[in-house]
Amino acid sequence: MDDAPHDDETTGLTVDEPSAWAAGVPAVRHALEYSLEQTTVPRTARTLLTMNQVDGIDCPGCAWPDPEVGHRSRNEYCENGAKHINDEATRRRVTPEFFRAHPVDDLASRSDRWLNQQGRLTEPMVKRPGTDHYEPIGWNEAFALVADELRSLDSPDQASFYTSGRVSNEAAFLFQLFARAYGTNNLPDCSNMCHESSGFALHETLGTGKGSVSLLDLENADLIFLVGQNPGSNHPRQLSALETAKLNGARIVAVNPLPEAGLRRFKNPQKPRGVVGRGTEIADRLLQVRPGGDLALFQALNRMLLEAEDRAPGTVLDRDFIESSTDGFEAFAEHVRGVDLAEVLEETGLTLDEIGAVHEDVLQSDRVVVCWAMGLTQQRHAVPTIREIVNFLLLRGNVGRPGTGPCPVRGHSNVQGDRTMGIWEQMPDAFLDSLRDEFGFEPPREHGRDAVGTIRAMRDGEVSVFFGLAGNFVRAAPDSEATEAALRRCRLTVQVSTKLNRSHAVCGETALILPALGRTELDVQDSGPQFLTVEDSMSQVHTTRGRLTPASPHLLSEVAIVCRLARATLDGSQAIPWTDFEADYGHVRDRISRIVPGFHDYDRRVTRPGGFTLPNPVNEGVFPTETGAARFTTNRGRATRAPAGHLVLQTLRSHDQWNTVPYTDDDRYRGIHGSRQVVMVNRDDLLDLGLSDGDTVDVVGVWDDGVDRRASGFTVVAYPTPRGGAAAYYPETNVLVPLDSVAETSNQPTYKDVVVRLEKVGSRPDRAPEGATT
Ligand SMILES: Nc1nc2c(c(=O)[nH]1)N[C@H]1C(S)=C(S)[C@@H](COP(=O)(O)OP(=O)(O)OC[C@H]3O[C@@H](n4cnc5c(=O)[nH]c(N)nc54)[C@H](O)[C@@H]3O)O[C@H]1N2
Ligand SMILES: Nc1nc2c(c(=O)[nH]1)N[C@H]1C(S)=C(S)[C@@H](COP(=O)(O)OP(=O)(O)OC[C@H]3O[C@@H](n4cnc5c(=O)[nH]c(N)nc54)[C@H](O)[C@@H]3O)O[C@H]1N2
Ligand code: SF4
Ligand SMILES: [Mo]
């Protein structure tokens, strides 16, 4: 079983009730089933027992932080963390023989799941122009090939260097250093598609793009908002922190169009009570907001707070804080007082009672935290919405005090660290000056291209070399057909990867696969075994050490790959000791400590148990904005309303996938099994559209550029989503997201805000009986 490649068959759709609770015994059982299938028992146990422990492996899943040292349980991981780690520790292998048997066209015809299930990549491979197969290539020849291509470009800006957020601080720092020494700021990353909107909104209003909340803050808040996130599937250990907060007396308000399982009830697998009991109710209130209605909701709450202050002056707002630490209050207040509550009800789909009850919760609370994720950032008005949340926090001084603050919940385990290390196409001059002073070269100053900008430039022939350090760009990006065409126009595409994915199959004229060590694996360099470092969603920087024997003797670490590429490409005029960096990662951290603020004495501090926490100026009452004050802003924007006969589609994650990689076809908590080709629609909308639960439809994108964007053969599932909104899985529906449909100012694709219509293809006779859902 272990070595047999899975076939691509799906078992057929079955649907039952969405689950009312998350993460108990079945969660653990499912993780073990997946582990056993992918690895052998001792290997599984060895990896899992060190996960998220001091001196162990940082979970390669999400960026949720680890509890303080001394407060960690023996099994400090969730079901999904176990799946992610075992997906990497699999015993299956992709060998040169595999590539001989599967031409590139064949790979391109396979599902994402099938590609991933083939196992770990083992050797560098090249696809040469005019051929249809990958063949083995030596490492030196591979680096020479990339170097020749890069050196032959008219301008360094004709290359683009993508990073996905699993990459360590060390590799990320070197990667941006290489790109800038080579001469470009074209450093798109997954964050462009993830929390870019949060970064823009927070930077403008608070002067720093990161959240200021610690785990302790969360546990000590007395009111927590969970807006546009699904922690039961995507940040499962967040539920433990929320449970603690509840036991400490917190109330929780979830704002989400869908009644996600983890927002309802949590059974903590780490506690006996969690295994047998009813578990903890997570959300005291679930506001099933209409898609994109969050801006209106927070504006209404802000208006209510201003009016409450009018009624009882000096009792509602934190006047001292507003006067001493903020600006823009008057203009904001005037604007928000004019918000029309009838319009709010229309925008949010909520009742005045529902909003009023939350307002009462706010008045009763001294310490408020607002958490959010992709349900906000991937909206067209994401930036104004998050700015309005900052207004909401500022009004009662819920920023920078213990138990308060904004909490953007990050996705990839080191996406925040990669940004800290300079992976951003718009790094500020101060950072570039430091690079110059340290390494003696002049970095380019003009902003580079982000993810969407890179796709446009490849499409237009302005970028002809695409280099991906981890990730699966072609599937993560919007407008799949346009993105695929853009990548196919490239002269060279290079992917540094652990597992096979579609970005290897949809490639440039020449294509390289460079197989890398994963986080679970022992990394030995000339100076001995190395460790790596990462930063979680709450700015804690700590080590991660792999212990498993590498999947193949031919693998190189990401650090080694970047160093060797740099040596092959650059002319040596910069004073950058690439060989030393590769031999001893301590040298890399030493340079980081001199360049990146907050990293002084990096090597020593990071090896202390639990590492260290980066300072956040907001927590010291400092707001490094242009004016030196936290800023109230005036925000406008209305939710997308689909025209008659259409729906607003959000593309989201199932419980059983890691981003572009589906592990199975099941989404247990939503009650959907056996197929991901489903579109969830409100039952009343189905009636209006003349459709029934179980019908087969094409989902057709609507955007006024004349392009037919179509996801074919989807089964309609009646689901308790607000009217007008639909949901389907990513990445199968990325084909529907127009490249030009981006959030204002952040340029983030609007993956949760896509206008579609459903074209009926046929009905399935073998459906579960009507009424099985909702
Ligand atoms: N198991 C697992 N864990 C993961 C990942 C994974 O793929 N699998 N991915 C990781 C990454 S990179 C990220 S970024 C995070 C993503 O974590 P999430 O942001 O939780 O992921 P999504 O599945 O995109 O879900 C977004 C949620 O937003 C809600 N939503 C949609 N539209 C709106 C709206 O208009 N308003 C509001 N209030 N809510 C809305 C959806 O119903 C859904 O519950 O997860 C990380 N963790
Ligand atoms: N429609 C839609 N699209 C979305 C989103 C959405 O919600 N809806 N979400 C967006 C978000 S939030 C994100 S973060 C992006 C994710 O975009 P990416 O980060 O690019 O995608 P992943 O699926 O995480 O990448 C998986 C691949 O990474 C490689 N990999 C895994 N571990 C390692 C490693 O340790 N080293 C190396 N070198 N490679 C490794 C494997 O080859 C694997 O196939 O997608 C975005 N796209
Ligand atoms: S919550 Fe996130 S970091 Fe923690 S074990 Fe689960 S996937 Fe890993
Ligand atoms: Mo993400």
PDB file of C-alpha atoms and ligand atoms in Angstrom, residues 60 87-88 112 116 120-121 162-168 189-195 374 377-378 411-412 415 468-478 495-504 514-520 558 561 650-653 657-661 728-735 737 748-752 754, ligand 2:
ATOM      1  CA  PRO A  60       5.117  23.119   8.694  1.00  0.00           C
ATOM      2  CA  ASP A  87       2.783  14.489   3.820  1.00  0.00           C
ATOM      3  CA  GLU A  88       6.420  15.561   3.787  1.00  0.00           C
ATOM      4  CA  ASP A 112      -3.332  18.201  -7.817  1.00  0.00           C
ATOM      5  CA  ASN A 116       1.196  15.256  -4.573  1.00  0.00           C
ATOM      6  CA  ARG A 120       9.049  13.250  -2.585  1.00  0.00           C
ATOM      7  CA  LEU A 121      11.182  14.583  -5.410  1.00  0.00           C
ATOM      8  CA  TYR A 162       8.677  33.971  -5.939  1.00  0.00           C
ATOM      9  CA  THR A 163       8.732  32.741  -2.324  1.00  0.00           C
ATOM     10  CA  SER A 164       6.179  30.644  -0.476  1.00  0.00           C
ATOM     11  CA  GLY A 165       5.837  31.029   3.278  1.00  0.00           C
ATOM     12  CA  ARG A 166       7.261  27.709   4.405  1.00  0.00           C
ATOM     13  CA  VAL A 167      10.777  28.956   3.637  1.00  0.00           C
ATOM     14  CA  SER A 168      13.026  29.564   6.683  1.00  0.00           C
ATOM     15  CA  ASP A 189       5.364  35.944  -2.570  1.00  0.00           C
ATOM     16  CA  CYS A 190       2.369  34.028  -1.314  1.00  0.00           C
ATOM     17  CA  SER A 191       1.729  36.907   1.069  1.00  0.00           C
ATOM     18  CA  ASN A 192       0.699  39.029  -1.929  1.00  0.00           C
ATOM     19  CA  MET A 193      -2.259  36.619  -2.122  1.00  0.00           C
ATOM     20  CA  CYS A 194      -2.741  36.127   1.614  1.00  0.00           C
ATOM     21  CA  HIS A 195      -2.390  38.976   4.145  1.00  0.00           C
ATOM     22  CA  MET A 374      -8.841  35.404   4.309  1.00  0.00           C
ATOM     23  CA  THR A 377      -8.210  40.097   3.092  1.00  0.00           C
ATOM     24  CA  GLN A 378      -9.468  38.566  -0.149  1.00  0.00           C
ATOM     25  CA  GLY A 411      -1.292  31.311   7.034  1.00  0.00           C
ATOM     26  CA  HIS A 412       2.010  29.634   6.194  1.00  0.00           C
ATOM     27  CA  VAL A 415       5.138  33.781   5.944  1.00  0.00           C
ATOM     28  CA  GLY A 468       9.870  29.747  -7.408  1.00  0.00           C
ATOM     29  CA  LEU A 469      11.383  29.038  -4.002  1.00  0.00           C
ATOM     30  CA  ALA A 470       8.783  26.562  -2.663  1.00  0.00           C
ATOM     31  CA  GLY A 471       5.043  26.824  -3.241  1.00  0.00           C
ATOM     32  CA  ASN A 472       2.911  26.118  -6.262  1.00  0.00           C
ATOM     33  CA  PHE A 473       2.548  29.437  -7.996  1.00  0.00           C
ATOM     34  CA  VAL A 474       0.529  28.325 -10.979  1.00  0.00           C
ATOM     35  CA  ARG A 475      -2.226  26.883  -8.764  1.00  0.00           C
ATOM     36  CA  ALA A 476      -2.135  29.529  -6.055  1.00  0.00           C
ATOM     37  CA  ALA A 477      -2.489  32.387  -8.523  1.00  0.00           C
ATOM     38  CA  PRO A 478      -5.822  33.665  -9.861  1.00  0.00           C
ATOM     39  CA  GLN A 495      10.888  25.375  -9.033  1.00  0.00           C
ATOM     40  CA  VAL A 496      12.618  24.559  -5.771  1.00  0.00           C
ATOM     41  CA  SER A 497      10.267  21.965  -4.318  1.00  0.00           C
ATOM     42  CA  THR A 498       9.786  19.006  -2.060  1.00  0.00           C
ATOM     43  CA  LYS A 499       6.754  17.484  -3.787  1.00  0.00           C
ATOM     44  CA  LEU A 500       5.462  17.316  -7.313  1.00  0.00           C
ATOM     45  CA  ASN A 501       2.802  19.862  -8.245  1.00  0.00           C
ATOM     46  CA  ARG A 502       1.243  21.546 -11.223  1.00  0.00           C
ATOM     47  CA  SER A 503       3.902  24.264 -11.356  1.00  0.00           C
ATOM     48  CA  HIS A 504       6.268  21.561 -12.626  1.00  0.00           C
ATOM     49  CA  LEU A 514      15.362  21.515  -7.914  1.00  0.00           C
ATOM     50  CA  PRO A 515      14.495  19.122  -5.061  1.00  0.00           C
ATOM     51  CA  ALA A 516      15.010  20.501  -1.573  1.00  0.00           C
ATOM     52  CA  LEU A 517      15.316  19.140   1.924  1.00  0.00           C
ATOM     53  CA  GLY A 518      12.108  19.514   3.900  1.00  0.00           C
ATOM     54  CA  ARG A 519      11.770  20.839   7.395  1.00  0.00           C
ATOM     55  CA  THR A 520      11.516  17.345   8.898  1.00  0.00           C
ATOM     56  CA  GLU A 558      17.216  25.721   0.320  1.00  0.00           C
ATOM     57  CA  ILE A 561      20.550  26.066  -3.406  1.00  0.00           C
ATOM     58  CA  GLN A 650     -15.933  32.664  -2.291  1.00  0.00           C
ATOM     59  CA  THR A 651     -13.151  30.133  -2.897  1.00  0.00           C
ATOM     60  CA  LEU A 652     -12.016  28.478   0.296  1.00  0.00           C
ATOM     61  CA  ARG A 653     -10.166  25.572   1.881  1.00  0.00           C
ATOM     62  CA  GLN A 657      -5.984  20.131   2.094  1.00  0.00           C
ATOM     63  CA  TRP A 658      -2.901  22.231   2.448  1.00  0.00           C
ATOM     64  CA  ASN A 659      -3.468  25.198   0.152  1.00  0.00           C
ATOM     65  CA  THR A 660      -3.073  23.952  -3.427  1.00  0.00           C
ATOM     66  CA  VAL A 661      -2.653  20.357  -2.250  1.00  0.00           C
ATOM     67  CA  ALA A 728     -16.403  26.357  -3.664  1.00  0.00           C
ATOM     68  CA  TYR A 729     -12.934  24.978  -3.146  1.00  0.00           C
ATOM     69  CA  TYR A 730      -9.594  26.477  -4.021  1.00  0.00           C
ATOM     70  CA  PRO A 731      -7.603  25.759  -6.249  1.00  0.00           C
ATOM     71  CA  GLU A 732     -10.176  24.047  -8.495  1.00  0.00           C
ATOM     72  CA  THR A 733     -12.026  27.343  -8.913  1.00  0.00           C
ATOM     73  CA  ASN A 734      -9.046  29.707  -9.337  1.00  0.00           C
ATOM     74  CA  VAL A 735      -9.854  29.606 -13.038  1.00  0.00           C
ATOM     75  CA  VAL A 737     -10.916  34.678 -10.505  1.00  0.00           C
ATOM     76  CA  GLN A 748      -4.468  41.181  -3.617  1.00  0.00           C
ATOM     77  CA  PRO A 749      -6.624  38.885  -5.758  1.00  0.00           C
ATOM     78  CA  THR A 750     -10.280  38.908  -4.682  1.00  0.00           C
ATOM     79  CA  TYR A 751     -10.528  35.164  -4.169  1.00  0.00           C
ATOM     80  CA  LYS A 752     -13.556  35.610  -1.913  1.00  0.00           C
ATOM     81  CA  VAL A 754     -16.076  36.480  -7.582  1.00  0.00           C
TER      82      VAL A 754
HETATM   83  N1  LIG B   2      -8.759  30.751  -5.012  1.00  0.00           N
HETATM   84  C1  LIG B   2      -7.917  30.939  -4.000  1.00  0.00           C
HETATM   85  N2  LIG B   2      -6.596  31.032  -4.267  1.00  0.00           N
HETATM   86  C2  LIG B   2      -5.741  31.220  -3.253  1.00  0.00           C
HETATM   87  C3  LIG B   2      -6.187  31.341  -1.923  1.00  0.00           C
HETATM   88  C4  LIG B   2      -7.588  31.248  -1.669  1.00  0.00           C
HETATM   89  O1  LIG B   2      -8.061  31.346  -0.512  1.00  0.00           O
HETATM   90  N3  LIG B   2      -8.418  31.058  -2.737  1.00  0.00           N
HETATM   91  N4  LIG B   2      -5.283  31.542  -0.924  1.00  0.00           N
HETATM   92  C5  LIG B   2      -4.009  32.165  -1.263  1.00  0.00           C
HETATM   93  C6  LIG B   2      -3.077  32.027  -0.141  1.00  0.00           C
HETATM   94  S1  LIG B   2      -3.636  32.628   1.357  1.00  0.00           S
HETATM   95  C7  LIG B   2      -1.843  31.487  -0.247  1.00  0.00           C
HETATM   96  S2  LIG B   2      -0.788  31.545   1.091  1.00  0.00           S
HETATM   97  C8  LIG B   2      -1.374  30.903  -1.512  1.00  0.00           C
HETATM   98  C9  LIG B   2      -0.503  29.646  -1.301  1.00  0.00           C
HETATM   99  O2  LIG B   2       0.362  29.509  -2.342  1.00  0.00           O
HETATM  100  P1  LIG B   2       1.709  28.638  -2.237  1.00  0.00           P
HETATM  101  O3  LIG B   2       2.373  28.884  -0.963  1.00  0.00           O
HETATM  102  O4  LIG B   2       2.483  28.899  -3.480  1.00  0.00           O
HETATM  103  O5  LIG B   2       1.148  27.155  -2.328  1.00  0.00           O
HETATM  104  P2  LIG B   2       1.272  25.813  -1.480  1.00  0.00           P
HETATM  105  O6  LIG B   2       0.093  25.020  -1.898  1.00  0.00           O
HETATM  106  O7  LIG B   2       1.412  26.086  -0.036  1.00  0.00           O
HETATM  107  O8  LIG B   2       2.577  25.128  -2.055  1.00  0.00           O
HETATM  108  C10 LIG B   2       2.697  23.741  -1.971  1.00  0.00           C
HETATM  109  C11 LIG B   2       3.983  23.260  -2.586  1.00  0.00           C
HETATM  110  O9  LIG B   2       5.087  23.757  -1.852  1.00  0.00           O
HETATM  111  C12 LIG B   2       6.177  22.866  -1.947  1.00  0.00           C
HETATM  112  N5  LIG B   2       6.789  22.741  -0.633  1.00  0.00           N
HETATM  113  C13 LIG B   2       6.215  22.331   0.512  1.00  0.00           C
HETATM  114  N6  LIG B   2       7.099  22.375   1.525  1.00  0.00           N
HETATM  115  C14 LIG B   2       8.261  22.824   1.005  1.00  0.00           C
HETATM  116  C15 LIG B   2       9.539  23.094   1.537  1.00  0.00           C
HETATM  117  O10 LIG B   2       9.788  22.939   2.731  1.00  0.00           O
HETATM  118  N7  LIG B   2      10.478  23.575   0.662  1.00  0.00           N
HETATM  119  C16 LIG B   2      10.239  23.739  -0.650  1.00  0.00           C
HETATM  120  N8  LIG B   2      11.184  24.225  -1.421  1.00  0.00           N
HETATM  121  N9  LIG B   2       9.039  23.468  -1.170  1.00  0.00           N
HETATM  122  C17 LIG B   2       8.075  23.039  -0.365  1.00  0.00           C
HETATM  123  C18 LIG B   2       5.647  21.534  -2.398  1.00  0.00           C
HETATM  124  O11 LIG B   2       6.273  21.217  -3.630  1.00  0.00           O
HETATM  125  C19 LIG B   2       4.151  21.757  -2.543  1.00  0.00           C
HETATM  126  O12 LIG B   2       3.662  21.172  -3.727  1.00  0.00           O
HETATM  127  O13 LIG B   2      -2.509  30.557  -2.338  1.00  0.00           O
HETATM  128  C20 LIG B   2      -3.381  31.664  -2.566  1.00  0.00           C
HETATM  129  N10 LIG B   2      -4.406  31.290  -3.539  1.00  0.00           N
END
